[in-house]
Short mmCIF file of C-alpha atoms in Angstrom, two decimals:
data_model
loop_
_atom_site.label_atom_id
_atom_site.label_comp_id
_atom_site.label_asym_id
_atom_site.label_seq_id
_atom_site.Cartn_x
_atom_site.Cartn_y
_atom_site.Cartn_z
CA MET A 1 96.30 135.70 97.00
CA ARG A 2 97.60 138.30 99.50
CA ASP A 3 100.43 137.69 102.09
CA LYS A 4 99.62 140.57 104.34
CA GLY A 5 96.82 141.97 106.47
CA GLU A 6 93.45 139.72 107.16
CA PHE A 7 91.11 138.64 104.39
CA LEU A 8 88.51 136.01 103.29
CA PHE A 9 89.08 133.49 100.51
CA THR A 10 86.74 130.92 99.08
CA SER A 11 86.90 127.89 97.00
CA GLU A 12 84.47 125.35 95.63
CA SER A 13 84.25 121.65 94.72
CA VAL A 14 81.66 119.53 93.10
CA SER A 15 81.33 115.80 93.28
CA GLU A 16 81.68 112.98 90.90
CA GLY A 17 78.12 112.83 90.10
CA HIS A 18 77.98 116.65 88.98
CA PRO A 19 76.83 116.65 85.69
CA ASP A 20 79.88 118.30 84.29
CA LYS A 21 81.77 115.92 86.27
CA VAL A 22 79.97 112.94 84.72
CA ALA A 23 80.55 114.43 81.03
CA ASP A 24 84.64 114.64 82.50
CA ARG A 25 84.26 110.97 83.77
CA ILE A 26 83.10 109.77 80.26
CA SER A 27 85.67 111.60 78.17
CA ASP A 28 88.62 110.39 80.20
CA THR A 29 87.24 106.64 80.14
CA VAL A 30 86.92 107.16 76.13
CA LEU A 31 90.77 108.20 76.50
CA ASP A 32 91.78 105.46 78.79
CA THR A 33 89.99 102.99 76.26
CA PHE A 34 92.05 104.10 73.54
CA LEU A 35 95.40 104.46 75.56
CA SER A 36 94.84 100.68 76.78
CA ALA A 37 94.82 99.66 73.20
CA ASP A 38 97.73 101.98 71.78
CA PRO A 39 99.65 104.35 74.12
CA TYR A 40 100.28 106.63 71.36
CA ALA A 41 96.35 106.98 70.30
CA ARG A 42 95.31 110.70 69.66
CA VAL A 43 91.85 111.75 71.36
CA ALA A 44 89.93 114.73 71.88
CA CYS A 45 86.65 113.81 72.91
CA GLU A 46 84.19 116.12 74.55
CA THR A 47 80.60 114.66 76.17
CA MET A 48 77.29 115.91 77.02
CA VAL A 49 75.17 114.51 79.41
CA THR A 50 71.22 115.11 79.79
CA THR A 51 68.23 113.40 80.59
CA ASN A 52 69.16 109.98 80.00
CA ARG A 53 71.06 110.85 77.05
CA ILE A 54 74.65 110.82 76.56
CA VAL A 55 76.55 112.49 73.45
CA LEU A 56 80.33 111.89 72.73
CA ALA A 57 81.89 113.98 69.98
CA GLY A 58 85.51 115.09 68.99
CA GLU A 59 88.22 113.65 66.97
CA THR A 60 90.53 110.26 67.58
CA ARG A 61 93.39 108.43 65.91
CA GLY A 62 93.65 104.83 67.08
CA PRO A 63 93.21 101.43 66.48
CA ASP A 64 90.13 100.28 64.36
CA THR A 65 89.32 97.68 67.43
CA ILE A 66 88.07 100.42 69.23
CA THR A 67 84.33 100.72 68.01
CA ALA A 68 81.52 103.07 68.76
CA GLU A 69 79.71 99.98 70.51
CA MET A 70 82.72 99.69 72.39
CA LEU A 71 83.09 103.20 73.73
CA ALA A 72 79.19 103.22 74.01
CA HIS A 73 79.60 100.31 76.65
CA ALA A 74 82.45 102.27 78.43
CA ALA A 75 80.49 105.49 78.80
CA ARG A 76 77.58 103.45 80.38
CA MET A 77 80.16 101.63 82.80
CA ALA A 78 81.52 105.38 83.94
CA VAL A 79 78.19 106.04 84.84
CA HIS A 80 77.60 102.71 86.55
CA ASP A 81 80.63 103.40 88.64
CA ILE A 82 79.47 106.81 89.71
CA GLY A 83 76.13 105.21 90.76
CA TYR A 84 73.30 106.53 88.51
CA ASP A 85 70.40 104.20 87.82
CA GLN A 86 67.92 106.83 88.35
CA GLU A 87 64.61 107.24 86.37
CA GLY A 88 66.00 110.33 84.63
CA PHE A 89 69.43 108.92 84.36
CA SER A 90 70.28 105.81 84.40
CA TRP A 91 73.34 103.84 83.02
CA LYS A 92 71.12 101.06 81.91
CA HIS A 93 68.58 102.99 79.89
CA ALA A 94 70.37 106.29 78.89
CA LYS A 95 70.83 106.51 74.97
CA VAL A 96 74.58 106.63 73.88
CA GLU A 97 75.28 108.68 70.57
CA VAL A 98 79.03 108.60 69.34
CA HIS A 99 79.73 111.15 67.04
CA LEU A 100 83.82 110.84 66.98
CA HIS A 101 85.81 111.24 63.73
CA ALA A 102 89.37 110.89 62.35
CA GLN A 103 91.85 113.55 63.96
CA SER A 104 92.38 116.51 61.16
CA ALA A 105 95.29 115.93 58.93
CA ASP A 106 96.43 119.70 59.50
CA ILE A 107 96.56 118.92 63.18
CA ALA A 108 98.71 115.63 62.98
CA GLN A 109 101.14 117.08 60.47
CA GLY A 110 101.85 119.76 63.16
CA VAL A 111 102.05 117.32 66.03
CA ASP A 112 103.70 114.27 64.48
CA ALA A 113 107.58 113.66 64.32
CA ALA A 114 108.65 113.10 61.36
CA GLY A 115 112.70 113.07 60.03
CA ASN A 116 114.55 115.76 62.11
CA LYS A 117 111.24 117.36 63.37
CA ASP A 118 110.18 116.39 66.92
CA GLU A 119 106.78 116.34 68.08
CA GLY A 120 105.13 119.37 68.05
CA ALA A 121 102.39 120.70 70.52
CA GLY A 122 98.94 119.83 69.89
CA ASP A 123 97.85 123.62 70.20
CA GLN A 124 99.15 127.05 71.09
CA GLY A 125 98.53 128.22 74.97
CA ILE A 126 99.48 129.21 78.43
CA MET A 127 99.59 126.94 81.14
CA PHE A 128 100.22 127.49 84.78
CA GLY A 129 101.19 125.65 87.77
CA TYR A 130 101.23 126.33 91.42
CA ALA A 131 102.16 125.10 94.60
CA CYS A 132 101.75 126.47 98.45
CA ARG A 133 102.59 125.62 101.80
CA GLU A 134 98.90 125.64 103.23
CA THR A 135 98.24 121.89 102.95
CA PRO A 136 100.54 118.93 103.27
CA LEU A 137 99.96 117.90 99.59
CA LEU A 138 101.12 121.79 98.91
CA MET A 139 97.75 123.03 97.78
CA PRO A 140 95.58 125.74 98.59
CA ALA A 141 93.53 125.32 101.85
CA PRO A 142 90.10 126.40 100.78
CA LEU A 143 90.08 123.70 97.68
CA PHE A 144 91.73 121.15 99.52
CA TYR A 145 89.27 121.08 102.24
CA ALA A 146 86.25 121.52 99.74
CA HIS A 147 87.37 118.43 97.84
CA LEU A 148 88.17 116.43 101.24
CA ILE A 149 84.45 117.03 102.30
CA LEU A 150 82.91 115.56 98.78
CA ARG A 151 85.53 112.63 98.86
CA ARG A 152 84.76 112.10 102.22
CA ILE A 153 80.87 111.70 101.58
CA ASN A 154 81.38 109.69 98.23
CA GLU A 155 83.79 107.28 99.96
CA LEU A 156 81.25 106.28 102.32
CA ARG A 157 78.55 106.40 99.64
CA HIS A 158 80.07 103.79 97.67
CA SER A 159 80.93 101.72 100.73
CA ARG A 160 77.16 101.79 101.40
CA ASP A 161 77.99 103.41 105.05
CA LEU A 162 74.56 103.70 106.63
CA SER A 163 75.58 107.25 108.26
CA VAL A 164 75.28 108.56 104.68
CA ALA A 165 72.04 106.53 103.69
CA GLY A 166 69.95 108.37 101.38
CA LEU A 167 72.77 110.76 99.78
CA LEU A 168 73.20 110.53 96.12
CA PRO A 169 75.75 111.22 93.62
CA ASP A 170 75.48 115.23 92.85
CA ALA A 171 76.94 117.56 95.44
CA LYS A 172 78.81 120.65 95.79
CA SER A 173 80.79 122.14 98.26
CA GLN A 174 82.38 125.47 99.11
CA VAL A 175 84.50 126.60 101.94
CA THR A 176 85.52 130.00 102.93
CA LEU A 177 88.52 130.42 105.09
CA ARG A 178 90.01 133.54 107.10
CA TYR A 179 93.60 134.39 106.28
CA VAL A 180 96.00 136.09 108.89
CA ASP A 181 99.27 137.55 106.95
CA GLY A 182 99.07 134.84 104.27
CA LYS A 183 98.26 131.71 106.32
CA PRO A 184 94.74 130.27 106.91
CA VAL A 185 93.44 129.98 110.43
CA GLY A 186 89.80 128.82 110.32
CA ALA A 187 86.64 128.61 108.32
CA THR A 188 84.36 131.36 108.29
CA SER A 189 81.41 129.48 106.38
CA VAL A 190 80.97 125.97 104.81
CA VAL A 191 78.30 125.36 102.07
CA VAL A 192 77.26 121.68 101.24
CA SER A 193 74.56 121.07 98.71
CA THR A 194 73.90 117.11 98.02
CA GLN A 195 71.37 115.21 96.05
CA HIS A 196 69.26 113.12 98.33
CA ALA A 197 66.35 110.60 98.43
CA ALA A 198 62.98 111.70 98.43
CA GLU A 199 62.03 110.36 101.74
CA LEU A 200 64.93 112.27 103.63
CA SER A 201 64.01 115.46 105.43
CA GLY A 202 66.25 118.50 105.55
CA GLU A 203 67.15 117.61 109.12
CA GLU A 204 68.20 114.11 108.04
CA VAL A 205 70.50 115.39 105.40
CA ARG A 206 71.94 118.17 108.05
CA ALA A 207 72.56 114.99 110.18
CA ARG A 208 74.24 113.13 107.92
CA VAL A 209 76.72 115.73 106.51
CA LEU A 210 77.83 117.92 109.43
CA PRO A 211 79.96 115.35 110.95
CA ILE A 212 81.58 114.72 107.95
CA ILE A 213 82.42 118.41 107.36
CA GLU A 214 83.42 118.67 111.10
CA SER A 215 85.98 115.40 110.82
CA SER A 216 87.27 117.20 107.54
CA LEU A 217 88.49 120.36 108.75
CA PRO A 218 90.82 120.87 111.06
CA GLU A 219 90.66 121.00 114.72
CA GLY A 220 88.95 124.66 115.86
CA TRP A 221 88.29 125.61 112.26
CA MET A 222 84.63 125.03 112.43
CA PRO A 223 82.32 128.03 111.31
CA PRO A 224 79.21 128.70 113.59
CA ALA A 225 76.58 126.76 113.04
CA ASP A 226 74.81 129.52 111.32
CA GLU A 227 77.27 129.91 108.73
CA ILE A 228 77.04 126.26 107.71
CA TYR A 229 74.91 125.81 104.84
CA ILE A 230 73.74 122.41 103.97
CA ASN A 231 71.30 122.28 101.01
CA PRO A 232 70.08 126.08 101.63
CA THR A 233 67.55 125.76 98.73
CA GLY A 234 65.78 123.05 100.66
CA ASN A 235 64.99 119.89 98.26
CA PHE A 236 67.78 118.52 96.31
CA VAL A 237 65.90 115.38 94.72
CA ILE A 238 66.19 115.87 91.17
CA GLY A 239 70.16 115.98 90.45
CA GLY A 240 72.53 115.04 88.22
CA PRO A 241 72.26 114.97 84.33
CA ASP A 242 68.60 115.00 84.98
CA GLY A 243 68.61 117.96 86.78
CA ASP A 244 71.00 120.03 84.32
CA CYS A 245 73.03 119.61 81.57
CA GLY A 246 76.80 118.40 81.74
CA LEU A 247 79.72 119.14 79.59
CA THR A 248 83.26 118.36 79.48
CA GLY A 249 85.23 120.91 80.67
CA ARG A 250 83.42 123.18 82.57
CA LYS A 251 84.90 122.96 85.96
CA ILE A 252 88.45 123.93 85.41
CA ILE A 253 88.91 125.87 88.31
CA VAL A 254 87.67 123.24 90.18
CA ASP A 255 90.01 120.90 88.55
CA THR A 256 93.04 122.89 89.44
CA TYR A 257 93.57 125.40 92.30
CA GLY A 258 90.43 126.74 93.27
CA GLY A 259 91.14 130.35 92.08
CA ALA A 260 94.46 131.07 94.29
CA ALA A 261 96.40 130.59 91.16
CA PRO A 262 96.25 131.66 87.73
CA HIS A 263 94.43 129.29 84.93
CA GLY A 264 95.81 129.05 81.24
CA GLY A 265 91.74 128.50 80.01
CA GLY A 266 92.43 124.98 78.69
CA ALA A 267 90.46 122.28 79.75
CA PHE A 268 92.13 118.46 80.67
CA SER A 269 89.43 115.71 80.56
CA GLY A 270 89.39 114.05 77.11
CA LYS A 271 92.70 115.01 75.82
CA ASP A 272 95.60 112.57 75.15
CA PRO A 273 98.97 114.11 76.49
CA THR A 274 100.05 115.21 73.38
CA LYS A 275 97.55 118.20 73.81
CA VAL A 276 99.50 120.56 76.16
CA ASP A 277 96.68 121.90 77.72
CA ARG A 278 96.77 118.70 79.93
CA SER A 279 100.56 117.60 79.91
CA ALA A 280 101.82 121.13 80.36
CA ALA A 281 99.85 122.02 82.96
CA TYR A 282 100.82 118.89 84.73
CA ALA A 283 104.61 119.40 83.90
CA CYS A 284 103.98 123.06 85.69
CA ARG A 285 102.29 121.55 88.79
CA TYR A 286 105.29 119.11 88.92
CA LEU A 287 107.82 121.83 88.87
CA ALA A 288 105.93 124.58 91.08
CA LYS A 289 105.25 121.15 93.65
CA ASN A 290 109.17 120.15 93.51
CA VAL A 291 110.41 124.44 94.12
CA VAL A 292 108.30 124.28 97.34
CA ALA A 293 108.98 120.77 98.59
CA ALA A 294 112.77 121.91 97.98
CA GLY A 295 112.44 124.70 100.39
CA LEU A 296 113.26 127.11 97.43
CA ALA A 297 109.85 129.23 98.19
CA ASP A 298 106.76 129.01 100.33
CA ARG A 299 104.43 129.75 97.52
CA CYS A 300 105.42 129.49 93.33
CA THR A 301 103.66 129.92 90.46
CA LEU A 302 105.08 128.73 86.74
CA GLN A 303 104.14 129.46 83.58
CA ILE A 304 104.71 127.77 80.36
CA SER A 305 103.45 128.61 76.80
CA TYR A 306 103.60 126.80 73.48
CA ALA A 307 103.17 127.07 69.77
CA ILE A 308 100.95 124.54 67.64
CA GLY A 309 103.41 122.45 66.12
CA VAL A 310 106.62 123.59 68.01
CA SER A 311 108.23 121.24 70.14
CA HIS A 312 110.21 123.49 72.37
CA PRO A 313 108.26 126.16 75.17
CA LEU A 314 108.38 129.68 74.01
CA SER A 315 108.68 131.10 77.45
CA VAL A 316 109.03 129.65 81.07
CA TYR A 317 108.44 132.35 83.75
CA VAL A 318 108.51 131.87 87.75
CA GLU A 319 107.35 133.98 90.52
CA LEU A 320 108.07 132.99 94.02
CA HIS A 321 105.79 135.53 95.59
CA GLY A 322 108.19 137.87 97.85
CA ASN A 323 111.17 135.24 97.45
CA PRO A 324 111.67 134.95 101.18
CA TYR A 325 114.34 132.68 100.58
CA GLU A 326 116.37 135.12 97.89
CA VAL A 327 116.44 132.49 95.27
CA ASP A 328 117.39 134.07 91.74
CA GLU A 329 114.18 133.30 89.96
CA GLY A 330 116.06 133.56 86.34
CA ARG A 331 118.28 131.01 87.38
CA LEU A 332 115.58 128.79 88.80
CA GLU A 333 113.56 129.02 85.55
CA HIS A 334 116.93 128.17 83.63
CA THR A 335 117.70 125.12 86.07
CA LEU A 336 114.03 123.90 85.81
CA ARG A 337 114.45 123.74 82.02
CA GLU A 338 117.64 121.67 82.88
CA LEU A 339 116.17 119.07 85.00
CA MET A 340 113.05 118.36 82.70
CA ASN A 341 112.57 118.42 78.94
CA LEU A 342 109.34 120.48 78.61
CA SER A 343 108.79 119.36 74.99
CA PRO A 344 105.44 117.27 74.29
CA ARG A 345 107.66 114.47 74.31
CA GLY A 346 109.71 114.98 77.24
CA ILE A 347 106.75 115.86 79.41
CA ARG A 348 105.17 112.62 78.25
CA GLU A 349 108.12 110.47 78.96
CA HIS A 350 109.13 112.01 82.42
CA LEU A 351 105.91 111.60 83.77
CA HIS A 352 104.67 108.34 82.20
CA LEU A 353 101.54 110.00 80.62
CA ASN A 354 101.05 107.45 77.56
CA ARG A 355 99.03 104.91 80.24
CA PRO A 356 95.14 104.62 80.85
CA ILE A 357 95.33 106.80 83.98
CA TYR A 358 92.86 109.53 83.53
CA ALA A 359 89.52 108.43 84.86
CA PRO A 360 90.73 108.84 88.56
CA THR A 361 91.49 112.45 87.58
CA SER A 362 88.13 113.51 86.65
CA ALA A 363 86.97 114.32 89.91
CA TYR A 364 88.16 116.04 93.12
CA GLY A 365 90.85 117.56 91.46
CA HIS A 366 93.91 116.96 89.37
CA PHE A 367 96.16 118.28 91.69
CA GLY A 368 96.78 117.60 95.24
CA ARG A 369 96.60 113.77 95.17
CA GLU A 370 98.73 111.17 95.91
CA PRO A 371 100.94 109.56 93.16
CA ASP A 372 100.31 105.72 93.18
CA ALA A 373 103.19 103.58 91.78
CA ALA A 374 101.11 100.41 91.46
CA THR A 375 98.52 102.39 89.18
CA GLY A 376 100.75 104.81 87.74
CA THR A 377 98.55 107.56 88.51
CA PHE A 378 99.45 111.11 89.45
CA THR A 379 102.97 111.02 88.32
CA TRP A 380 103.15 114.68 88.40
CA GLU A 381 102.50 114.76 92.18
CA ARG A 382 106.05 113.56 93.08
CA THR A 383 108.59 115.44 94.19
CA ASP A 384 111.85 113.55 93.26
CA LEU A 385 113.64 116.43 91.80
CA VAL A 386 114.02 118.19 95.42
CA PRO A 387 117.64 116.24 95.71
CA ALA A 388 118.60 118.32 92.24
CA LEU A 389 117.10 121.65 93.00
CA ARG A 390 118.58 121.53 96.70
CA SER A 391 122.01 120.98 95.11
CA ALA A 392 121.48 123.66 92.53
CA PHE A 393 120.97 125.97 95.05
CA ASN A 394 123.13 124.85 98.10
CA ARG A 395 120.32 124.01 100.44
#
């Protein structure tokens, strides 16, 4: 994203009832089921959802007490929690197929620790982290507000608030902001498409959604009325997996930074923390957020790379985007490696990732969320490295 001039930038979000997010939620529920029984279980679970059908596939390594019947029930309960009990997709009646098999021995021998060999990365790849000062949680503003609109609709729906009566689980949002010299100053357009009961008219849907958009954006940021698009195609009655097939891992830009920063290409949901696609991306966000929170940069992009079976990262790269605070980026790269062990084991232990904490990550973004000490979720959003970073750079 540019630092100078005036421009528009857009990000989108999707609700927990979007077909791809239903698949993500089920995959992460399967992961949590395994980690509840064994913190060191290995899981790579992909989910497909369509009209009254749920298919689980992938590989696992964990206790024999985790049965196909248990996982099918967990999948149904995930769908129940989202709120689907419709004719075309119901937690009660959907057929659930479980096609999970044992983890490949070839992968296991590269990942497992043995003798003097530390635990290796579960795959090769590049992972990115990003943070900026655009919002209090140090996230890009277009994505932050796109998430916020849908999250508020969802909270009202779950609480059965009459102000959103008739709105159903599947929804999408899109927010376009105007930037001046690298800072967001207002919204130029907002799009919200939400599934709704057949008896609701377009005017009634708009009346329910418009106040939520207005309350979600900062004061003075609302776009003109003709640039607020609510269900622009008309009716949106048939939705969720009945309206469109959903697959795990198809919303990776929604999951991260809304296109404001690079993405390594790997999805998160359904993967245990030995998979650096997930755990190292969390570590990158953690380090980038701490750099910005420590006052060393207004924006920070961080990249780490790995090779399968190798415990140490092959590279650590930091970009401070103009570096207005004149921080030595090479020295910062070295300091971050000293402050956090970036081996797969080191990341898991530092961020306490071997716990059933993943279902809440499956919608409304893996980043820009409040860490919860009680549940152990979103530990990568902590800013506990700030004192050490400030000391290292005399800030």
